Amino acid sequence: MSILTSNFLLSVVLLAAAGCFAGVLSGLFGIGGGAVLVPILVATFTLQNLLPEHIVHMAVGTSLAIIIPTAIRSYRSHRKHGAGNVDLLRSWVFCVPFGVIAACSVVGFVPGIVLKYVFAAVASLIAFKMLFNQSNWVIAKELPGPMINKGVGFGIGFLSTFMGIGGGNLNNLFMTLFGQSIHQAVATSAGLGVLIAIPAALGYVYAGWEAEGLPVWVFGYVNLLAVALIAPFSVLMAPFGAKLAHKFSARKLEIGFGLFLVCVIINFLV
């Protein structure tokens, strides 16, 4: 067996496993799965000997495309448990995609190493909050007014596009800082992933449309082969993760989320 063939088979196995894991995490933490997909996609695309300058951008763009069906399935599963802030999501229908579009307009000019550092820095802040959270670590007991909410929505959309995530990491931090339960935050984050992933994935397609040296199965910065291998598994496993989330206490869910982010940060930086 040639090295190229063995690398391809290893990539297929990695992507299928990543899909299952991402689906569970999407339901469990409402994160869309991008936090685990991006590092694995980077490793997989490296095995495929793709041009280094495209690897991180393609990993982020592909991750966002996979989040779309996964987040929809995850959110529907959480709603069956009566969780999720529908009013907040409605107030973000325009401002979150606007933040995504703003990020997409500049992401093609940002070096891949910058995307890595943004991901690591934001994830570290969230992990610290979740692991060491105290009852008095809240800004208020309820969510802020409409104008602040819309500004937060724009910021989440903007940062999530750079990080290749569905916004769940950031929204979980936001909602828990304003006195909302982690279960409500997770359920709302699943719905948020849809608002972010659709325009963000389209933005990465546009950003990579004229990039040179990309394989034929790549649509802009979205690797269609990787999407086809991962998405079915992530969609299948999302309801299982959502069911699992509602069996954990709030503190156990926070600690689990924090430990997961620490593992992702270490792996991504290494």
XYZ file of N, CA and C in Angstrom:
810
model
N 0.845 -1.197 0.000
C 0.000 0.000 0.000
C 0.880 1.246 0.000
N 0.590 2.192 -0.894
C 1.402 3.389 -0.997
C 1.145 4.318 0.182
N 2.091 5.245 0.381
C 1.952 6.206 1.478
C 0.710 7.074 1.279
N 0.455 7.485 0.019
C -0.709 8.332 -0.255
C -2.008 7.607 0.074
N -2.074 6.300 -0.286
C -3.284 5.528 -0.020
C -3.500 5.348 1.473
N -2.432 5.032 2.199
C -2.549 4.845 3.639
C -2.941 6.139 4.336
N -2.389 7.263 3.871
C -2.763 8.565 4.440
C -4.226 8.881 4.193
N -4.713 8.533 2.994
C -6.113 8.792 2.659
C -7.040 7.955 3.540
N -6.706 6.678 3.714
C -7.538 5.815 4.552
C -7.537 6.288 6.006
N -6.366 6.717 6.484
C -6.277 7.254 7.840
C -7.128 8.507 7.971
N -7.120 9.336 6.928
C -7.929 10.555 6.937
C -9.411 10.231 7.021
N -9.852 9.220 6.278
C -11.259 8.819 6.283
C -11.684 8.369 7.678
N -10.851 7.554 8.316
C -11.157 7.072 9.664
C -11.216 8.243 10.657
N -10.244 9.151 10.559
C -10.210 10.309 11.448
C -11.461 11.169 11.287
N -11.871 11.390 10.051
C -13.019 12.251 9.787
C -14.318 11.620 10.273
N -14.475 10.312 10.070
C -15.685 9.629 10.537
C -15.768 9.683 12.068
N -14.632 9.431 12.728
C -14.597 9.500 14.190
C -14.870 10.922 14.669
N -14.311 11.900 13.955
C -14.538 13.301 14.302
C -16.011 13.663 14.182
N -16.680 13.120 13.172
C -18.100 13.385 12.997
C -18.921 12.894 14.170
N -18.641 11.679 14.628
C -19.356 11.128 15.787
C -19.103 11.978 17.028
N -17.845 12.304 17.267
C -17.473 13.083 18.441
C -18.093 14.476 18.391
N -18.033 15.109 17.218
C -18.583 16.455 17.063
C -20.094 16.463 17.279
N -20.768 15.425 16.811
C -22.212 15.348 16.997
C -22.596 15.263 18.463
N -21.876 14.418 19.212
C -22.134 14.295 20.646
C -21.877 15.623 21.345
N -20.757 16.271 21.009
C -20.409 17.549 21.637
C -21.406 18.642 21.277
N -21.920 18.597 20.068
C -22.907 19.591 19.644
C -24.144 19.517 20.531
N -24.609 18.303 20.780
C -25.767 18.150 21.642
C -25.444 18.390 23.100
N -24.274 17.950 23.540
C -23.893 18.032 24.949
C -23.605 19.457 25.397
N -22.871 20.224 24.562
C -22.450 21.571 24.947
C -23.022 22.674 24.054
N -23.750 22.314 23.003
C -24.323 23.311 22.101
C -23.295 24.060 21.291
N -22.144 23.419 21.020
C -21.041 24.135 20.390
C -20.905 23.896 18.896
N -21.778 23.085 18.302
C -21.697 22.877 16.865
C -20.637 21.879 16.459
N -19.636 21.683 17.280
C -18.593 20.707 16.977
C -17.334 21.294 16.387
N -17.350 22.605 16.102
C -16.191 23.224 15.469
C -14.933 23.177 16.317
N -15.107 23.216 17.640
C -13.943 23.222 18.525
C -13.119 21.949 18.402
N -13.780 20.838 18.076
C -13.031 19.595 17.873
C -12.739 19.350 16.395
N -13.614 19.832 15.530
C -13.434 19.589 14.097
C -12.232 20.330 13.527
N -12.040 21.586 13.925
C -10.955 22.382 13.342
C -9.579 21.740 13.553
N -9.202 21.354 14.791
C -7.894 20.714 14.961
C -7.749 19.409 14.180
N -8.827 18.592 14.147
C -8.752 17.317 13.434
C -8.665 17.550 11.934
N -9.392 18.534 11.435
C -9.314 18.849 10.006
C -7.932 19.376 9.632
N -7.334 20.169 10.510
C -5.972 20.644 10.257
C -5.019 19.455 10.118
N -5.136 18.499 11.048
C -4.268 17.315 10.997
C -4.538 16.485 9.743
N -5.803 16.343 9.381
C -6.166 15.536 8.214
C -5.679 16.172 6.922
N -5.886 17.475 6.784
C -5.451 18.160 5.564
C -3.928 18.185 5.454
N -3.255 18.185 6.591
C -1.792 18.118 6.575
C -1.332 16.772 6.038
N -2.019 15.687 6.436
C -1.699 14.353 5.930
C -1.883 14.267 4.419
N -2.811 15.064 3.893
C -3.110 15.041 2.462
C -2.176 15.923 1.647
N -1.176 16.506 2.324
C -0.167 17.325 1.648
C -0.762 18.520 0.902
N -1.799 19.131 1.495
C -2.345 20.351 0.908
C -1.409 21.518 1.194
N -1.535 22.585 0.420
C -0.662 23.737 0.610
C -0.844 24.309 2.014
N 0.252 24.512 2.757
C 0.163 24.962 4.148
C -0.631 26.253 4.336
N -0.523 27.179 3.365
C -1.197 28.470 3.524
C -2.721 28.355 3.440
N -3.229 27.207 2.965
C -4.679 27.030 2.853
C -5.267 26.157 3.952
N -4.439 25.428 4.671
C -4.939 24.368 5.556
C -5.861 24.898 6.659
N -5.437 25.927 7.395
C -6.257 26.412 8.510
C -7.548 27.050 7.997
N -7.449 27.843 6.928
C -8.648 28.464 6.369
C -9.641 27.391 5.908
N -9.124 26.326 5.274
C -9.996 25.269 4.793
C -10.604 24.483 5.958
N -9.833 24.302 7.026
C -10.352 23.603 8.196
C -11.503 24.385 8.814
N -11.342 25.702 8.920
C -12.387 26.550 9.496
C -13.621 26.564 8.598
N -13.435 26.767 7.292
C -14.559 26.812 6.368
C -15.326 25.498 6.314
N -14.606 24.393 6.300
C -15.237 23.073 6.270
C -15.991 22.811 7.561
N -15.401 23.195 8.680
C -16.054 23.026 9.974
C -17.395 23.755 10.006
N -17.418 24.970 9.504
C -18.646 25.764 9.500
C -19.735 25.113 8.650
N -19.358 24.530 7.512
C -20.338 23.864 6.659
C -20.948 22.653 7.358
N -20.137 21.924 8.119
C -20.609 20.736 8.833
C -21.526 21.127 9.988
N -21.278 22.284 10.584
C -22.063 22.733 11.729
C -23.536 22.953 11.352
N -23.823 23.327 10.117
C -25.197 23.673 9.724
C -26.188 22.552 10.035
N -26.044 21.361 9.436
C -27.016 20.298 9.743
C -26.912 19.784 11.176
N -25.694 19.803 11.727
C -25.495 19.310 13.096
C -26.212 20.199 14.105
N -26.082 21.516 13.945
C -26.713 22.454 14.870
C -28.237 22.387 14.789
N -28.768 22.229 13.583
C -30.223 22.120 13.433
C -30.754 20.909 14.198
N -30.072 19.780 14.029
C -30.514 18.546 14.712
C -30.371 18.699 16.224
N -29.283 19.296 16.662
C -29.042 19.475 18.089
C -30.098 20.384 18.719
N -30.390 21.509 18.074
C -31.360 22.464 18.624
C -32.755 21.839 18.730
N -33.149 21.110 17.722
C -34.464 20.451 17.752
C -34.545 19.453 18.909
N -33.443 18.777 19.176
C -33.415 17.811 20.278
C -33.545 18.518 21.624
N -32.878 19.652 21.785
C -32.977 20.405 23.038
C -34.375 20.979 23.246
N -35.007 21.406 22.175
C -36.355 21.965 22.306
C -37.350 20.918 22.817
N -37.093 19.663 22.503
C -37.961 18.601 23.005
C -37.878 18.487 24.530
N -36.764 18.973 25.088
C -36.586 18.984 26.543
C -37.049 20.313 27.150
N -37.636 21.187 26.334
C -38.148 22.463 26.818
C -37.095 23.514 27.077
N -35.883 23.342 26.535
C -34.788 24.288 26.787
C -34.535 25.153 25.555
N -33.901 26.320 25.806
C -33.556 27.220 24.705
C -34.289 28.543 24.813
N -33.544 29.654 24.670
C -34.137 30.993 24.760
C -34.511 31.462 23.350
N -35.757 31.220 22.993
C -36.230 31.540 21.647
C -36.212 33.042 21.392
N -36.579 33.830 22.398
C -36.625 35.285 22.235
C -35.235 35.856 21.941
N -34.221 35.344 22.620
C -32.859 35.818 22.372
C -32.427 35.486 20.955
N -32.719 34.289 20.504
C -32.353 33.888 19.146
C -33.061 34.756 18.105
N -34.308 35.095 18.359
C -35.049 35.954 17.425
C -34.422 37.345 17.349
N -33.935 37.844 18.499
C -33.317 39.175 18.498
C -31.968 39.174 17.775
N -31.396 37.995 17.559
C -30.093 37.865 16.911
C -30.176 37.489 15.432
N -31.396 37.385 14.903
C -31.571 36.892 13.533
C -30.786 37.714 12.512
N -30.670 39.028 12.739
C -29.965 39.883 11.781
C -28.562 40.258 12.245
N -28.398 40.548 13.543
C -27.101 41.058 14.004
C -26.013 39.983 13.999
N -26.350 38.742 14.305
C -25.347 37.677 14.272
C -24.839 37.440 12.846
N -25.718 37.238 11.853
C -25.220 37.091 10.487
C -24.440 38.317 9.997
N -24.830 39.518 10.466
C -24.094 40.718 10.072
C -22.659 40.664 10.591
N -22.480 40.181 11.825
C -21.138 40.006 12.366
C -20.343 38.992 11.573
N -21.027 37.944 11.147
C -20.380 36.913 10.326
C -19.906 37.497 9.003
N -20.778 38.267 8.365
C -20.433 38.861 7.065
C -19.253 39.818 7.206
N -19.246 40.586 8.294
C -18.137 41.516 8.536
C -16.819 40.759 8.667
N -16.833 39.627 9.371
C -15.618 38.826 9.539
C -15.195 38.195 8.220
N -16.173 37.718 7.454
C -15.860 37.075 6.174
C -15.211 38.042 5.192
N -15.506 39.325 5.341
C -14.953 40.310 4.416
C -13.455 40.516 4.614
N -12.940 40.089 5.780
C -11.511 40.288 6.050
C -10.759 38.990 6.303
N -11.463 37.867 6.480
C -10.804 36.630 6.891
C -9.810 36.129 5.848
N -10.087 36.394 4.566
C -9.182 35.930 3.522
C -7.816 36.597 3.575
N -7.725 37.728 4.279
C -6.455 38.460 4.363
C -5.709 38.175 5.670
N -6.305 37.336 6.518
C -5.708 37.060 7.825
C -4.873 35.783 7.753
N -3.614 35.819 8.181
C -2.773 34.608 8.176
C -3.357 33.518 9.064
N -3.118 32.267 8.678
C -3.647 31.142 9.437
C -3.201 31.140 10.882
N -1.980 31.583 11.168
C -1.458 31.569 12.537
C -2.262 32.502 13.435
N -2.789 33.592 12.855
C -3.622 34.511 13.632
C -4.929 33.831 14.032
N -5.504 33.065 13.108
C -6.732 32.334 13.429
C -6.491 31.374 14.591
N -5.326 30.724 14.596
C -4.995 29.802 15.678
C -4.930 30.514 17.022
N -4.272 31.672 17.051
C -4.109 32.390 18.317
C -5.433 32.957 18.824
N -6.289 33.415 17.911
C -7.610 33.902 18.312
C -8.397 32.767 18.967
N -8.365 31.604 18.318
C -9.058 30.428 18.828
C -8.570 30.080 20.235
N -7.240 29.997 20.404
C -6.656 29.592 21.685
C -6.949 30.601 22.796
N -6.855 31.894 22.480
C -7.063 32.932 23.492
C -8.501 32.951 23.997
N -9.454 32.923 23.084
C -10.864 32.975 23.485
C -11.260 31.699 24.220
N -10.819 30.555 23.704
C -11.152 29.282 24.343
C -10.568 29.197 25.755
N -9.375 29.763 25.971
C -8.747 29.750 27.301
C -9.578 30.539 28.308
N -10.080 31.692 27.886
C -10.917 32.518 28.760
C -12.183 31.772 29.168
N -12.815 31.127 28.208
C -14.062 30.411 28.498
C -13.797 29.215 29.404
N -12.702 28.488 29.140
C -12.363 27.319 29.956
C -12.145 27.718 31.411
N -11.456 28.832 31.634
C -11.206 29.314 33.003
C -12.523 29.603 33.713
N -13.431 30.276 33.019
C -14.731 30.608 33.612
C -15.503 29.335 33.987
N -15.512 28.353 33.105
C -16.287 27.154 33.364
C -15.686 26.287 34.472
N -14.379 26.188 34.522
C -13.722 25.322 35.504
C -13.758 25.891 36.919
N -13.619 27.207 37.021
C -13.494 27.822 38.347
C -14.685 28.715 38.684
N -15.774 28.493 38.014
C -16.957 29.340 38.173
C -17.445 29.374 39.625
N -17.742 30.569 40.106
C -18.295 30.775 41.439
C -19.683 31.392 41.305
N -20.487 31.207 42.318
C -21.865 31.697 42.261
C -21.950 33.217 42.100
N -20.896 33.923 42.545
C -20.916 35.391 42.432
C -20.251 35.895 41.149
N -19.860 34.975 40.270
C -19.251 35.378 39.004
C -20.337 35.668 37.969
N -21.178 36.608 38.270
C -22.234 37.012 37.348
C -22.263 38.533 37.277
N -22.593 39.024 36.118
C -22.710 40.472 35.925
C -24.095 40.940 36.347
N -25.102 40.120 36.044
C -26.483 40.439 36.412
C -27.267 39.137 36.477
N -28.471 39.222 37.019
C -29.315 38.036 37.162
C -30.181 37.784 35.933
N -30.170 38.718 35.005
C -30.943 38.542 33.780
C -30.178 39.119 32.607
N -30.574 38.752 31.401
C -29.885 39.210 30.204
C -30.054 40.713 30.035
N -29.072 41.395 29.418
C -29.160 42.852 29.224
C -30.251 43.232 28.231
N -30.400 44.556 28.028
C -31.427 45.071 27.126
C -31.148 44.781 25.673
N -32.119 45.115 24.810
C -32.033 44.779 23.383
C -30.782 45.306 22.690
N -30.368 46.548 22.952
C -29.226 47.124 22.242
C -27.931 46.385 22.590
N -27.714 46.113 23.876
C -26.510 45.384 24.284
C -26.548 43.961 23.729
N -27.725 43.340 23.784
C -27.859 41.989 23.239
C -27.480 41.931 21.769
N -27.925 42.920 21.020
C -27.610 42.940 19.590
C -26.114 43.140 19.359
N -25.476 43.980 20.189
C -24.029 44.169 20.077
C -23.271 42.891 20.392
N -23.738 42.177 21.417
C -23.124 40.893 21.769
C -23.311 39.898 20.628
N -24.506 39.899 20.045
C -24.768 38.998 18.919
C -23.826 39.251 17.750
N -23.605 40.540 17.458
C -22.660 40.892 16.389
C -21.259 40.382 16.732
N -20.828 40.597 17.981
C -19.491 40.167 18.396
C -19.321 38.667 18.346
N -20.341 37.934 18.769
C -20.277 36.470 18.716
C -20.183 35.997 17.267
N -20.985 36.594 16.395
C -20.926 36.219 14.986
C -19.562 36.496 14.380
N -18.968 37.637 14.747
C -17.667 38.029 14.196
C -16.574 37.075 14.668
N -16.455 36.878 15.982
C -15.389 36.031 16.530
C -15.553 34.562 16.137
N -16.794 34.089 16.100
C -17.034 32.690 15.764
C -16.582 32.360 14.357
N -16.716 33.323 13.456
C -16.297 33.105 12.075
C -14.793 32.927 11.993
N -14.036 33.685 12.779
C -12.584 33.538 12.802
C -12.166 32.213 13.443
N -12.958 31.748 14.414
C -12.595 30.539 15.143
C -13.123 29.269 14.500
N -14.046 29.397 13.545
C -14.609 28.217 12.897
C -15.552 27.441 13.789
N -16.260 28.127 14.677
C -17.167 27.472 15.607
C -18.582 28.013 15.422
N -19.528 27.336 16.046
C -20.922 27.741 15.908
C -21.371 28.768 16.915
N -20.459 29.322 17.698
C -20.807 30.375 18.643
C -21.163 29.888 20.029
N -21.287 28.571 20.211
C -21.696 28.034 21.497
C -20.729 28.345 22.624
N -19.433 28.275 22.335
C -18.441 28.608 23.355
C -18.671 30.011 23.909
N -18.845 30.960 23.006
C -19.005 32.356 23.396
C -20.362 32.618 24.043
N -21.407 32.020 23.500
C -22.737 32.246 24.059
C -22.888 31.616 25.440
N -22.287 30.455 25.646
C -22.347 29.843 26.974
C -21.716 30.762 28.019
N -20.612 31.402 27.645
C -19.962 32.361 28.539
C -20.881 33.553 28.794
N -21.445 34.108 27.732
C -22.308 35.286 27.836
C -23.527 35.015 28.720
N -24.239 33.936 28.439
C -25.487 33.685 29.158
C -25.247 33.334 30.622
N -24.192 32.561 30.912
C -23.922 32.224 32.318
C -23.437 33.429 33.107
N -22.752 34.374 32.439
C -22.343 35.602 33.124
C -23.553 36.463 33.497
N -24.655 36.258 32.789
C -25.870 37.022 33.075
C -26.933 36.147 33.740
N -26.458 35.214 34.585
C -27.353 34.493 35.472
C -28.206 33.404 34.859
N -27.944 33.031 33.598
C -28.733 31.973 32.968
C -28.084 30.618 33.251
N -28.888 29.586 33.341
C -28.359 28.256 33.627
C -27.560 27.733 32.438
N -26.611 26.865 32.722
C -25.801 26.289 31.659
C -26.658 25.450 30.705
N -27.723 24.846 31.214
C -28.609 24.058 30.348
C -29.332 24.955 29.339
N -29.810 26.106 29.814
C -30.451 27.053 28.894
C -29.445 27.596 27.879
N -28.230 27.877 28.367
C -27.193 28.403 27.482
C -26.834 27.402 26.393
N -26.660 26.150 26.768
C -26.295 25.106 25.808
C -27.370 24.949 24.738
N -28.632 24.911 25.168
C -29.736 24.754 24.212
C -29.818 25.943 23.252
N -29.662 27.154 23.779
C -29.692 28.352 22.943
C -28.507 28.367 21.982
N -27.363 27.909 22.452
C -26.160 27.881 21.611
C -26.334 26.983 20.404
N -27.073 25.894 20.585
C -27.309 24.995 19.456
C -28.046 25.723 18.338
N -29.059 26.522 18.708
C -29.781 27.301 17.697
C -28.931 28.399 17.102
N -28.080 28.999 17.934
C -27.185 30.050 17.457
C -26.253 29.537 16.364
N -25.862 28.272 16.481
C -24.959 27.693 15.489
C -25.500 27.797 14.068
N -26.810 27.704 13.917
C -27.418 27.807 12.588
C -27.277 29.221 12.040
N -27.528 30.233 12.901
C -27.429 31.627 12.470
C -26.018 31.993 12.024
N -25.031 31.369 12.643
C -23.632 31.677 12.321
C -23.129 30.862 11.150
N -23.398 29.571 11.169
C -22.753 28.669 10.215
C -23.156 28.913 8.760
N -24.419 29.243 8.516
C -24.859 29.406 7.128
C -24.133 30.567 6.430
N -24.218 31.806 6.944
C -23.498 32.891 6.257
C -21.979 32.729 6.334
N -21.468 32.141 7.436
C -20.015 31.983 7.580
C -19.467 31.001 6.558
N -20.153 29.887 6.372
C -19.703 28.902 5.384
C -19.708 29.507 3.984
N -20.756 30.265 3.668
C -20.819 30.932 2.358
C -19.682 31.942 2.220
N -19.351 32.610 3.330
C -18.254 33.574 3.308
C -16.917 32.913 3.039
N -16.687 31.741 3.593
C -15.440 31.022 3.347
C -15.380 30.468 1.929
N -16.529 30.138 1.375
C -16.560 29.750 -0.043
C -16.100 30.918 -0.903
N -16.628 32.095 -0.606
C -16.257 33.289 -1.365
C -14.788 33.656 -1.158
N -14.330 33.583 0.103
C -12.946 33.976 0.411
C -11.929 33.107 -0.312
N -12.265 31.826 -0.502
C -11.307 30.928 -1.151
C -11.602 30.636 -2.604
N -12.524 31.409 -3.182
C -12.992 31.105 -4.543
C -11.855 31.169 -5.569
N -10.974 32.131 -5.426
C -9.902 32.290 -6.410
C -8.542 31.833 -5.869
N -8.545 31.139 -4.734
C -7.285 30.636 -4.174
C -6.691 29.574 -5.096
N -5.405 29.595 -5.260
C -4.732 28.674 -6.175
C -4.215 27.447 -5.427
N -4.144 26.328 -6.156
C -3.565 25.112 -5.598
C -4.510 24.282 -4.757
N -5.828 24.513 -4.864
C -6.794 23.737 -4.094
C -7.253 22.514 -4.886
N -7.582 21.395 -4.231
C -8.059 20.193 -4.926
C -9.397 20.444 -5.617
N -9.771 19.560 -6.522
C -10.996 19.735 -7.306
C -12.250 19.569 -6.455
N -12.139 18.839 -5.325
C -13.317 18.613 -4.491
C -13.504 19.701 -3.427
N -12.800 20.808 -3.577
C -12.904 21.920 -2.638
C -13.695 23.058 -3.276
N -14.672 23.580 -2.532
C -15.541 24.652 -2.991
C -15.179 25.896 -2.201
N -14.347 26.779 -2.792
C -13.790 27.871 -2.010
C -12.887 27.276 -0.940
N -13.143 27.634 0.326
C -12.397 27.033 1.430
C -13.201 25.930 2.130
N -14.203 25.377 1.462
C -14.998 24.286 2.030
C -14.648 22.990 1.304
N -14.138 22.027 2.053
C -13.748 20.738 1.494
C -14.985 19.835 1.469
N -15.560 19.655 0.281
C -16.809 18.913 0.152
C -16.649 17.441 0.520
N -15.485 16.871 0.243
C -15.246 15.470 0.593
C -15.284 15.280 2.107
N -14.644 16.192 2.830
C -14.656 16.118 4.292
C -16.067 16.313 4.842
N -16.829 17.229 4.245
C -18.214 17.449 4.678
C -19.032 16.171 4.502
N -18.868 15.518 3.346
C -19.628 14.297 3.055
C -19.271 13.159 4.009
N -18.025 13.129 4.465
C -17.583 12.061 5.361
C -17.966 12.319 6.822
N -18.049 13.588 7.209
C -18.272 13.922 8.618
C -19.738 14.181 8.946
N -20.428 14.971 8.115
C -21.777 15.451 8.444
C -22.774 14.344 8.804
N -22.837 13.232 8.064
C -23.822 12.197 8.436
C -23.621 11.666 9.854
N -22.375 11.521 10.270
C -22.089 10.996 11.605
C -22.416 12.033 12.690
N -22.103 13.301 12.415
C -22.370 14.334 13.415
C -23.871 14.546 13.608
N -24.631 14.504 12.524
C -26.090 14.663 12.610
C -26.706 13.484 13.365
N -26.185 12.298 13.123
C -26.708 11.094 13.772
C -26.512 11.125 15.284
N -25.376 11.651 15.724
C -25.024 11.588 17.147
C -25.485 12.803 17.953
N -25.915 13.887 17.302
C -26.321 15.104 18.020
C -27.448 14.868 19.030
N -28.521 14.126 18.694
C -29.586 13.907 19.685
C -29.101 13.155 20.930
N -28.156 12.256 20.754
C -27.607 11.527 21.898
C -26.912 12.489 22.859
N -26.135 13.433 22.307
C -25.454 14.421 23.135
C -26.438 15.311 23.872
N -27.524 15.712 23.202
C -28.536 16.565 23.841
C -29.221 15.838 24.995
N -29.522 14.575 24.792
C -30.138 13.774 25.848
C -29.201 13.648 27.037
N -27.920 13.476 26.755
C -26.915 13.341 27.808
C -26.792 14.631 28.614
N -26.864 15.786 27.939
C -26.706 17.079 28.605
C -27.740 17.282 29.706
N -28.966 16.833 29.469
C -30.037 17.057 30.438
C -30.025 16.040 31.577
N -29.081 15.114 31.542
C -28.917 14.170 32.651
C -27.859 14.638 33.640
N -27.028 15.624 33.226
C -25.969 16.143 34.094
C -26.467 17.333 34.902
N -25.914 17.506 36.104
C -26.171 18.718 36.870
C -25.464 19.884 36.185
N -25.875 21.097 36.536
C -25.288 22.284 35.900
C -23.784 22.356 36.138
N -23.346 22.075 37.375
C -21.913 22.188 37.677
C -21.105 21.130 36.945
N -21.613 19.917 36.868
C -20.905 18.865 36.151
C -20.794 19.211 34.662
N -21.838 19.822 34.131
C -21.816 20.205 32.720
C -20.785 21.304 32.475
N -20.692 22.264 33.399
C -19.695 23.333 33.290
C -18.274 22.776 33.347
N -18.017 21.893 34.305
C -16.676 21.323 34.451
C -16.313 20.484 33.228
N -17.259 19.711 32.745
C -17.006 18.911 31.550
C -16.677 19.776 30.352
N -17.404 20.875 30.207
C -17.156 21.807 29.110
C -15.780 22.438 29.237
N -15.424 22.847 30.457
C -14.120 23.465 30.686
C -12.977 22.512 30.403
N -13.076 21.268 30.862
C -12.023 20.276 30.628
C -11.886 19.960 29.138
N -13.011 19.894 28.463
C -12.966 19.665 27.018
C -12.206 20.784 26.312
N -12.475 22.033 26.689
C -11.789 23.160 26.052
C -10.287 23.140 26.339
N -9.898 22.753 27.552
C -8.471 22.673 27.880
C -7.775 21.663 26.969
N -8.400 20.512 26.769
C -7.823 19.486 25.884
C -7.694 19.998 24.453
N -8.714 20.698 23.992
C -8.687 21.233 22.627
C -7.576 22.271 22.466
N -7.434 23.154 23.456
C -6.412 24.211 23.387
C -5.020 23.607 23.337
N -4.744 22.647 24.220
C -3.423 22.020 24.252
C -3.124 21.332 22.929
N -4.098 20.575 22.436
C -3.896 19.864 21.174
C -3.686 20.822 20.016
N -4.471 21.884 19.995
C -4.406 22.826 18.877
C -3.067 23.574 18.860
N -2.587 23.980 20.026
C -1.322 24.710 20.076
C -0.135 23.807 19.758
N -0.201 22.558 20.225
C 0.874 21.616 19.931
C 0.916 21.299 18.446
